[in-house]
PDB file of C-alpha atoms in Angstrom:
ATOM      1  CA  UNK I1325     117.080 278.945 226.156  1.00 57.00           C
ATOM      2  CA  UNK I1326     118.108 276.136 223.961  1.00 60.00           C
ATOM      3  CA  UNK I1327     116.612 276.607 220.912  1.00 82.00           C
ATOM      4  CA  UNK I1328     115.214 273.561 218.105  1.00 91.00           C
ATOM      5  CA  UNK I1329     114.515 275.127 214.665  1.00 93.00           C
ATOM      6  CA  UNK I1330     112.431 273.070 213.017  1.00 95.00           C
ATOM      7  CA  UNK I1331     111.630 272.943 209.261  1.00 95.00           C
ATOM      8  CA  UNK I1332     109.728 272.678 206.970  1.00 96.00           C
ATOM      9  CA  UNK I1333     107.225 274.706 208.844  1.00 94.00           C
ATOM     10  CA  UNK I1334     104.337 273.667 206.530  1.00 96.00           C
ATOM     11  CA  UNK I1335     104.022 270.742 204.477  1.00 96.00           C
ATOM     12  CA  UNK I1336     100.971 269.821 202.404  1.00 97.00           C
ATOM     13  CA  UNK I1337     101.864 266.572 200.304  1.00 97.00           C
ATOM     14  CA  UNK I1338      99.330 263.986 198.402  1.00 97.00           C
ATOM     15  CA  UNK I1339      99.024 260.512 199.691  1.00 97.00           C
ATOM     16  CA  UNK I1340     101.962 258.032 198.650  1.00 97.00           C
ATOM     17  CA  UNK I1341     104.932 260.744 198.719  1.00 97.00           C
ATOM     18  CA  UNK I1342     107.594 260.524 200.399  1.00 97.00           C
ATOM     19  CA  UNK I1343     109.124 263.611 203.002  1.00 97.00           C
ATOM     20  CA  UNK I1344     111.677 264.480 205.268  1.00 98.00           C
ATOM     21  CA  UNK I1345     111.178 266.516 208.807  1.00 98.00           C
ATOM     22  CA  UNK I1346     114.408 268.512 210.516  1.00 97.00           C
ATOM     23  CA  UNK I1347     115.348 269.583 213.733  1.00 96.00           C
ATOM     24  CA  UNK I1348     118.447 271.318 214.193  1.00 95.00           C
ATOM     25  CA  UNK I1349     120.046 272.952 217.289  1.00 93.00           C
ATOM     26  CA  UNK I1350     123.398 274.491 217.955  1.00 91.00           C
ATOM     27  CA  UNK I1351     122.937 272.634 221.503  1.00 90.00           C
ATOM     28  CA  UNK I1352     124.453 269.454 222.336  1.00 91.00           C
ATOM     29  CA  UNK I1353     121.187 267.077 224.178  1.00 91.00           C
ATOM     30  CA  UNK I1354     121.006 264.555 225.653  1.00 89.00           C
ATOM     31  CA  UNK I1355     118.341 262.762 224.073  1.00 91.00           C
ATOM     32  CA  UNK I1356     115.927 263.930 221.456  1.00 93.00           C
ATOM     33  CA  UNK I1357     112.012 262.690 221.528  1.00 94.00           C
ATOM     34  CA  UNK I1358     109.776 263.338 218.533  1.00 96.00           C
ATOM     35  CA  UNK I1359     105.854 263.834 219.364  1.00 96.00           C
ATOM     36  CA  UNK I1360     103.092 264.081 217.000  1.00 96.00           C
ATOM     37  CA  UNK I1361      99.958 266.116 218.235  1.00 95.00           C
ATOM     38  CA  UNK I1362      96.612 266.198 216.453  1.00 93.00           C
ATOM     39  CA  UNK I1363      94.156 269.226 216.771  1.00 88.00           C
ATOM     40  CA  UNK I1364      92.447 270.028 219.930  1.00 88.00           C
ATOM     41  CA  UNK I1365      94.754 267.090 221.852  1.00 92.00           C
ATOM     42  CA  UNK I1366      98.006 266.922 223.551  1.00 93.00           C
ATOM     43  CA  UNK I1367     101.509 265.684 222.183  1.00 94.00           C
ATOM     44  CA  UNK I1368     101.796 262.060 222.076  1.00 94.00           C
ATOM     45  CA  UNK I1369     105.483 260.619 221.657  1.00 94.00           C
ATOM     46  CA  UNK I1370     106.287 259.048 218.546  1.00 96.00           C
ATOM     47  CA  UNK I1371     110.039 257.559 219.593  1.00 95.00           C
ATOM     48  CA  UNK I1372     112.945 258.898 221.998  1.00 93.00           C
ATOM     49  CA  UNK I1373     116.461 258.728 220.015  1.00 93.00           C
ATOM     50  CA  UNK I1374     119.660 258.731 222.710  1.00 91.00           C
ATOM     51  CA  UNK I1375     122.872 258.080 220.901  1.00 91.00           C
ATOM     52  CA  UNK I1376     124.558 259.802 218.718  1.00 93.00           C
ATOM     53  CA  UNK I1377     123.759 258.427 214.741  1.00 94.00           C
ATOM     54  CA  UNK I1378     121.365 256.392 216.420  1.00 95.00           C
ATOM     55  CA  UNK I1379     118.557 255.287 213.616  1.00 97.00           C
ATOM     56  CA  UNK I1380     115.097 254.198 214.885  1.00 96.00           C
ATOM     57  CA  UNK I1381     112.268 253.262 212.875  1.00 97.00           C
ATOM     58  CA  UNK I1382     108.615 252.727 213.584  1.00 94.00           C
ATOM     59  CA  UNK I1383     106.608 251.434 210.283  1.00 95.00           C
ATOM     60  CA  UNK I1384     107.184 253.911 208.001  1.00 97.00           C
ATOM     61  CA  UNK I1385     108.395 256.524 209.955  1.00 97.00           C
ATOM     62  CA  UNK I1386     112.220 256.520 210.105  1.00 98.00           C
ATOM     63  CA  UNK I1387     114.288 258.564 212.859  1.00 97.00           C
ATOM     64  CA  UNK I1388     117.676 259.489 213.228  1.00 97.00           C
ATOM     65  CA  UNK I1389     120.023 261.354 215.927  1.00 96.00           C
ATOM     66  CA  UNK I1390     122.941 263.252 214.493  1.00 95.00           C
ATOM     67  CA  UNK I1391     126.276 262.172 215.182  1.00 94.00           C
ATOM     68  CA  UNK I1392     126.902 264.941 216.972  1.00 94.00           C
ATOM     69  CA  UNK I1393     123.500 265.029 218.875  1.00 93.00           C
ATOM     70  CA  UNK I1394     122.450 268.521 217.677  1.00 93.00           C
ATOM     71  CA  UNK I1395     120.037 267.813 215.336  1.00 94.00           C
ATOM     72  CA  UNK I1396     117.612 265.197 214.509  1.00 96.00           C
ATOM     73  CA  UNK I1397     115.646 264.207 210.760  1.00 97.00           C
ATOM     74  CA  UNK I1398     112.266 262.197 210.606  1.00 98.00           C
ATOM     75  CA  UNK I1399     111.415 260.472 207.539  1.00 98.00           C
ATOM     76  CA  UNK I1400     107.917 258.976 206.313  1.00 97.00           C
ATOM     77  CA  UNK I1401     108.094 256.699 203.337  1.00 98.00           C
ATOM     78  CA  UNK I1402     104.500 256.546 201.134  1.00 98.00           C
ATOM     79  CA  UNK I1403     102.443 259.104 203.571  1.00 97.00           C
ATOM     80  CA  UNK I1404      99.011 258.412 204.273  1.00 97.00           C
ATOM     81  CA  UNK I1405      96.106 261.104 205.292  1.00 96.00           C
ATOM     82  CA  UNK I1406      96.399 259.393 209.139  1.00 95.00           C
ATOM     83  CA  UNK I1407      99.973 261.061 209.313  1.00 96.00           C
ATOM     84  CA  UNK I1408      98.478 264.159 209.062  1.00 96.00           C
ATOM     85  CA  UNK I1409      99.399 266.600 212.517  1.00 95.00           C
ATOM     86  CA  UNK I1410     101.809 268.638 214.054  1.00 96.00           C
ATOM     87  CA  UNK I1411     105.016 267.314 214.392  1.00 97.00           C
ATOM     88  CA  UNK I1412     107.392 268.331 217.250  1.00 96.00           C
ATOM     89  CA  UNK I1413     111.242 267.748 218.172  1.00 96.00           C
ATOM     90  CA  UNK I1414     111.944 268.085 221.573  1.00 93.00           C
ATOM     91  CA  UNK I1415     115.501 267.939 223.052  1.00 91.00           C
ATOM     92  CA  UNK I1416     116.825 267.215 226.457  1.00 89.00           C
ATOM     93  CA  UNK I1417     119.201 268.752 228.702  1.00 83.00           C
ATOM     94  CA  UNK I1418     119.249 269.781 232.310  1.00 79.00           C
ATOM     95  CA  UNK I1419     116.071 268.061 233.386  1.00 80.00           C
ATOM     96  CA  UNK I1420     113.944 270.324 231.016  1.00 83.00           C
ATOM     97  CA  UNK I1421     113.005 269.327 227.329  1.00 87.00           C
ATOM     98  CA  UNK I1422     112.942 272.031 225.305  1.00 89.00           C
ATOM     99  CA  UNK I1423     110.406 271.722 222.191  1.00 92.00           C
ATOM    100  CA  UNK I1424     110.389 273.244 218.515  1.00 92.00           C
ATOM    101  CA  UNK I1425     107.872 274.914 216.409  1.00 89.00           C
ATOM    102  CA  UNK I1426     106.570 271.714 214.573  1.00 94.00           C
ATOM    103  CA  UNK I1427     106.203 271.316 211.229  1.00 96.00           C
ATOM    104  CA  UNK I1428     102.617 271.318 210.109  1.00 95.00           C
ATOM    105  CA  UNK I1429     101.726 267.896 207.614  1.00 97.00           C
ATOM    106  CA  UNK I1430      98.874 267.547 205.605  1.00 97.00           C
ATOM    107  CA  UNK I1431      98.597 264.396 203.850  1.00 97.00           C
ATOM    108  CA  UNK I1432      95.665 264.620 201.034  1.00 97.00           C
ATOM    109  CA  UNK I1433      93.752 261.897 199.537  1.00 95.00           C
TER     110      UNK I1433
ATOM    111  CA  UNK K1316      92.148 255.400 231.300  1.00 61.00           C
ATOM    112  CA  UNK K1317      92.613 259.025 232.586  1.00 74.00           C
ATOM    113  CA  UNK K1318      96.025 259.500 232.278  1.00 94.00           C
ATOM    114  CA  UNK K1319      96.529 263.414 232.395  1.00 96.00           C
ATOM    115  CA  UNK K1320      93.469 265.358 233.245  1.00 96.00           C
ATOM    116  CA  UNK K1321      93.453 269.049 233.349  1.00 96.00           C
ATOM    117  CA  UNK K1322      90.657 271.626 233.933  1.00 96.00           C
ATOM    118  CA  UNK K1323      88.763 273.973 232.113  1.00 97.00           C
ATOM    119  CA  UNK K1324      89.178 273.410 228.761  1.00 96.00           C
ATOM    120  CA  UNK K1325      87.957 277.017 228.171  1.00 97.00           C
ATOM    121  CA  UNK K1326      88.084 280.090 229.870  1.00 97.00           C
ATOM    122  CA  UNK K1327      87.437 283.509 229.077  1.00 97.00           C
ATOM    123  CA  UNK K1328      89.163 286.271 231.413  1.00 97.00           C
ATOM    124  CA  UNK K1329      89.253 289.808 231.732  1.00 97.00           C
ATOM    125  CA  UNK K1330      92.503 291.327 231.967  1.00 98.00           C
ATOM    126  CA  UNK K1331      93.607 291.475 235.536  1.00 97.00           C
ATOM    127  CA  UNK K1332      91.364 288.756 236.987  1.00 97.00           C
ATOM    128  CA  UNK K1333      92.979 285.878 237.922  1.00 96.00           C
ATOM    129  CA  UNK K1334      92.516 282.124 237.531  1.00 97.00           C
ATOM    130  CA  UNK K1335      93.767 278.362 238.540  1.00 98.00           C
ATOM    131  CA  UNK K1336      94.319 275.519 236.158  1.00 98.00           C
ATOM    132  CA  UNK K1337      93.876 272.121 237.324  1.00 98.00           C
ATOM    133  CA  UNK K1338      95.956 269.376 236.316  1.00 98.00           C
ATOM    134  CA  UNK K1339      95.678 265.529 237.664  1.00 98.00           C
ATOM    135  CA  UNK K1340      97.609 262.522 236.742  1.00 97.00           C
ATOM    136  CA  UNK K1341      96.363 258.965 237.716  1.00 96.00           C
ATOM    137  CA  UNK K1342      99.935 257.242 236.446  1.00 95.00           C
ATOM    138  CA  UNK K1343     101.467 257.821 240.059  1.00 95.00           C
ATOM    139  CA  UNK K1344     104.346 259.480 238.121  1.00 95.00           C
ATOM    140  CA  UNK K1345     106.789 261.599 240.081  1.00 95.00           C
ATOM    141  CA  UNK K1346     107.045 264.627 237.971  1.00 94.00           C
ATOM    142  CA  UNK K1347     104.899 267.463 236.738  1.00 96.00           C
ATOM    143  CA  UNK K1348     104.530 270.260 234.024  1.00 96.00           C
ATOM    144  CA  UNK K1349     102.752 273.110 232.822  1.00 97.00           C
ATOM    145  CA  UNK K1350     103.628 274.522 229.235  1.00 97.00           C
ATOM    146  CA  UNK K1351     101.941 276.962 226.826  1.00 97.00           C
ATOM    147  CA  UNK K1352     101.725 276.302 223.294  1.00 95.00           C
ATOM    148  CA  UNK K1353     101.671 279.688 221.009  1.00 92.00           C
ATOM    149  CA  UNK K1354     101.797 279.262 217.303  1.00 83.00           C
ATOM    150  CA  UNK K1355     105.049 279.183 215.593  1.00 75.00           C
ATOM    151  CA  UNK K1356     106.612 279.230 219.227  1.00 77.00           C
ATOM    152  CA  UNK K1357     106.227 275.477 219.975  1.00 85.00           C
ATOM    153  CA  UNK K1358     105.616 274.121 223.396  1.00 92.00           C
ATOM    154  CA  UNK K1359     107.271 276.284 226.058  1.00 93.00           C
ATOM    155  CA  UNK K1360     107.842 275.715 229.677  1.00 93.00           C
ATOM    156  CA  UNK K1361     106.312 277.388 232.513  1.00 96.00           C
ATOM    157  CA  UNK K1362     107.301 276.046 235.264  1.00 96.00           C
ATOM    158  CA  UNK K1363     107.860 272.136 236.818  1.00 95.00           C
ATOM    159  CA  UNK K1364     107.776 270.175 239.555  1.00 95.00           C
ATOM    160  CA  UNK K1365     110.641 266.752 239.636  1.00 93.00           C
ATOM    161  CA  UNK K1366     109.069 265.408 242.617  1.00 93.00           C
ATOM    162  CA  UNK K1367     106.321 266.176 244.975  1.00 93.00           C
ATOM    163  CA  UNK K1368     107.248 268.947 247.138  1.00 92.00           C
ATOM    164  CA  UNK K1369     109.151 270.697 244.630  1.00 94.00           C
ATOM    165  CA  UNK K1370     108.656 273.238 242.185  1.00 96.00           C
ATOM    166  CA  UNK K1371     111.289 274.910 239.330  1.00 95.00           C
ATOM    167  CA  UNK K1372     110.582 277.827 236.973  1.00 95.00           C
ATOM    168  CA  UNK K1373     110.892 276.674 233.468  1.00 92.00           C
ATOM    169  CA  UNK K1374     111.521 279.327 230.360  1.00 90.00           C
ATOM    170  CA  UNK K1375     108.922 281.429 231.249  1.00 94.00           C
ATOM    171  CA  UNK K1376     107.733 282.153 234.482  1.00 97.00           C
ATOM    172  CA  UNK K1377     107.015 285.157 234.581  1.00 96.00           C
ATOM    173  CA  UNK K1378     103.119 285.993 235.739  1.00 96.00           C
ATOM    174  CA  UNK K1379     102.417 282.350 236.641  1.00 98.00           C
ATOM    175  CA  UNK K1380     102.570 280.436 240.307  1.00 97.00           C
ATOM    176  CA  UNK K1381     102.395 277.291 240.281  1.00 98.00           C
ATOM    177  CA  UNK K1382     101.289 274.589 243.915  1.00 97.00           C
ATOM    178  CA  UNK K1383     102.339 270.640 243.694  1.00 96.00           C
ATOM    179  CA  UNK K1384      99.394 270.121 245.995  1.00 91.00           C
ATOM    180  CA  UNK K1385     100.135 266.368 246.526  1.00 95.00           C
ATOM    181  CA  UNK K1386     101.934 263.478 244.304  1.00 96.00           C
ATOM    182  CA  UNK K1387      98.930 263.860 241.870  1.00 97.00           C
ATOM    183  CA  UNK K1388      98.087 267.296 241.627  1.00 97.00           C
ATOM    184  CA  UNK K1389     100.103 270.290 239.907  1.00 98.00           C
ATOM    185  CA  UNK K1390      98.220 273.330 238.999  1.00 98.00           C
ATOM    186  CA  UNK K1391      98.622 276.861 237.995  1.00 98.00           C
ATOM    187  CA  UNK K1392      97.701 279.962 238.631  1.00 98.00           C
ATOM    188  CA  UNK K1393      97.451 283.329 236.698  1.00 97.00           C
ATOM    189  CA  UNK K1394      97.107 286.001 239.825  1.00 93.00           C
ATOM    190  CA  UNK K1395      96.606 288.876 237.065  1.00 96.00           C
ATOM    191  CA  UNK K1396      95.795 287.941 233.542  1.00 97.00           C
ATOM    192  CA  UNK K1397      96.842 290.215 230.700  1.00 97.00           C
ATOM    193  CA  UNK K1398      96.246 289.357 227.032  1.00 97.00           C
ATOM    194  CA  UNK K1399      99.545 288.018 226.593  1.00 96.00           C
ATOM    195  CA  UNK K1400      99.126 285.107 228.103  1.00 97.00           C
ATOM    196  CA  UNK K1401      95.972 283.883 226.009  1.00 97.00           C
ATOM    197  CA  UNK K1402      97.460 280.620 224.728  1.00 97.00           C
ATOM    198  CA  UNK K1403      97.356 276.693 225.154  1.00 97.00           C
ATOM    199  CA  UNK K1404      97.837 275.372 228.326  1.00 98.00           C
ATOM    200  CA  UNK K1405      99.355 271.837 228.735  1.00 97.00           C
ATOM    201  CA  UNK K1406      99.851 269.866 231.822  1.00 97.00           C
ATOM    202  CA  UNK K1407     101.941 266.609 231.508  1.00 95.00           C
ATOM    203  CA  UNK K1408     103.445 264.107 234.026  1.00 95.00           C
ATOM    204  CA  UNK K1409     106.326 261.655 233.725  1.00 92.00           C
ATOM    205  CA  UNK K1410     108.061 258.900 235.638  1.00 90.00           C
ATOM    206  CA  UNK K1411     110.926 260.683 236.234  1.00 85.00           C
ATOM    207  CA  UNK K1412     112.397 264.614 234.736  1.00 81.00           C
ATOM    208  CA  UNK K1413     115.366 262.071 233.868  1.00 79.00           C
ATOM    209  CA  UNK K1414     115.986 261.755 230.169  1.00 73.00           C
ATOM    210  CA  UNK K1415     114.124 259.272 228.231  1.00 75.00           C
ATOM    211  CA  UNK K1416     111.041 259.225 229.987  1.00 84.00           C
ATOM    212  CA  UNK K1417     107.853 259.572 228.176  1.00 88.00           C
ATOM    213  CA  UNK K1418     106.203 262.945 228.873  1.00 91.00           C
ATOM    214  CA  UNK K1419     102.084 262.329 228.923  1.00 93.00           C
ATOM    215  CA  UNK K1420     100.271 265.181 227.755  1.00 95.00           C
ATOM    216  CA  UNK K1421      96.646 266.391 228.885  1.00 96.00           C
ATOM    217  CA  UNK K1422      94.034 267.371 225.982  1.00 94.00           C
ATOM    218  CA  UNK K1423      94.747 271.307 226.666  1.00 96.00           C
ATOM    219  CA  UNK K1424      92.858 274.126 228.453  1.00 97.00           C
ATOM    220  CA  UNK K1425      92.276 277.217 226.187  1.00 97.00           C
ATOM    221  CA  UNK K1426      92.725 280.266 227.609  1.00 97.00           C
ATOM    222  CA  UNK K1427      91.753 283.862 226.534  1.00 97.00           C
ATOM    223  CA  UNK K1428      92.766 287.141 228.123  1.00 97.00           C
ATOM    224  CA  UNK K1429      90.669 290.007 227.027  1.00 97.00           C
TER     225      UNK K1429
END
């Protein structure tokens, strides 16, 4: 099993802050996807990160690959109550990707 | 726009009894998944299948079968349910198992073993 810690588990933050999600692995992958999944739905994917230091962003969500491809760090700049979910890191190798624990956001008004 | 489509959505089981889970995908995508989602344990997976006519055991197996019936179909079956295997059930499809691809997700079926 290749294992994705992810942290902070829970997050509850007020609406303009700014935080920082992590995903770390003593695996090597691949590729790394991030998902975000609401209650009573199914993960939706948020951005797939492939190279090593590799940076993506997507409004104000910014995503990055570590150099070494182990772990992975998603940023949200001024959060707003529609970010609120369950965010999950999910790493590839071997045809399988292998998904963390999420971190929990709540975004209040 | 179906996309993944996966059935019941609830169920209620007796220990021992056994069910199937139906999954569909209307994307024409070559590869299927079941995974169960436990809290604090993340999505895990059961078992997949890269291409029609083949079928892989994922992280855990154990207690599940699994039938690609035909490109669109993938479902999974509990032949005796114990209470360890109440969870969320999640069937996805993607182009390809390659890496990269975009896994689609159904909406979840919530099982409960009693």
């Amino acid at each position: 099993t290749q294992l994705l810690e992810q942290s902070p588990q829970f997050l509850s933050i007020q609406e303009g802050e700014n935080l920082t999600v992590y995903c770390n692995s003593s695996s090597v992958f691949s590729s790394l996807q991030w998902y975000r999944q609401e209650p009573g739905e199914g993960p939706v994917l948020l951005v797939t990160v492939v190279t090593g230091g590799e940076v993506k962003k997507l409004k104000r969500l910014t995503f990055q690959f570590g150099d070494a491809r182990k772990d992975s760090s998603l940023h949200i700049t001024a959060a707003q109550p529609g970010d609120t979910g369950l965010y999950l890191c999910a790493g590839y190798n071997f045809n399988k990707f292998y998904f963390g624990s999420g971190t929990k956001l709540n975004v209040k008004p | 726009n179906a996309g993944v489509t996966q059935t019941p959505k609830f169920q209620v089981l007796k220990t021992g009894q056994s069910m199937t889970l139906q999954c569909a995908q209307d994307m024409n995508h070559n590869s299927m998944y079941w995974y169960r989602q436990d809290p604090g344990m993340g999505l895990r997976l059961i078992y997949y299948s890269a291409s029609e006519g083949t079928t892989d055991k994922g992280e855990v197996p154990n207690g599940y079968n699994v039938s690609r019936l035909n490109k669109r179909e993938f479902s999974l079956r509990l032949e005796s349910a114990a209470p360890s295997q109440t969870s969320v059930y999640f069937c996805a499809s993607s182009e390809s198992v390659f890496s990269g691809n975009t896994i689609y997700f159904g909406e979840g079926s919530w099982l409960t073993v009693v």
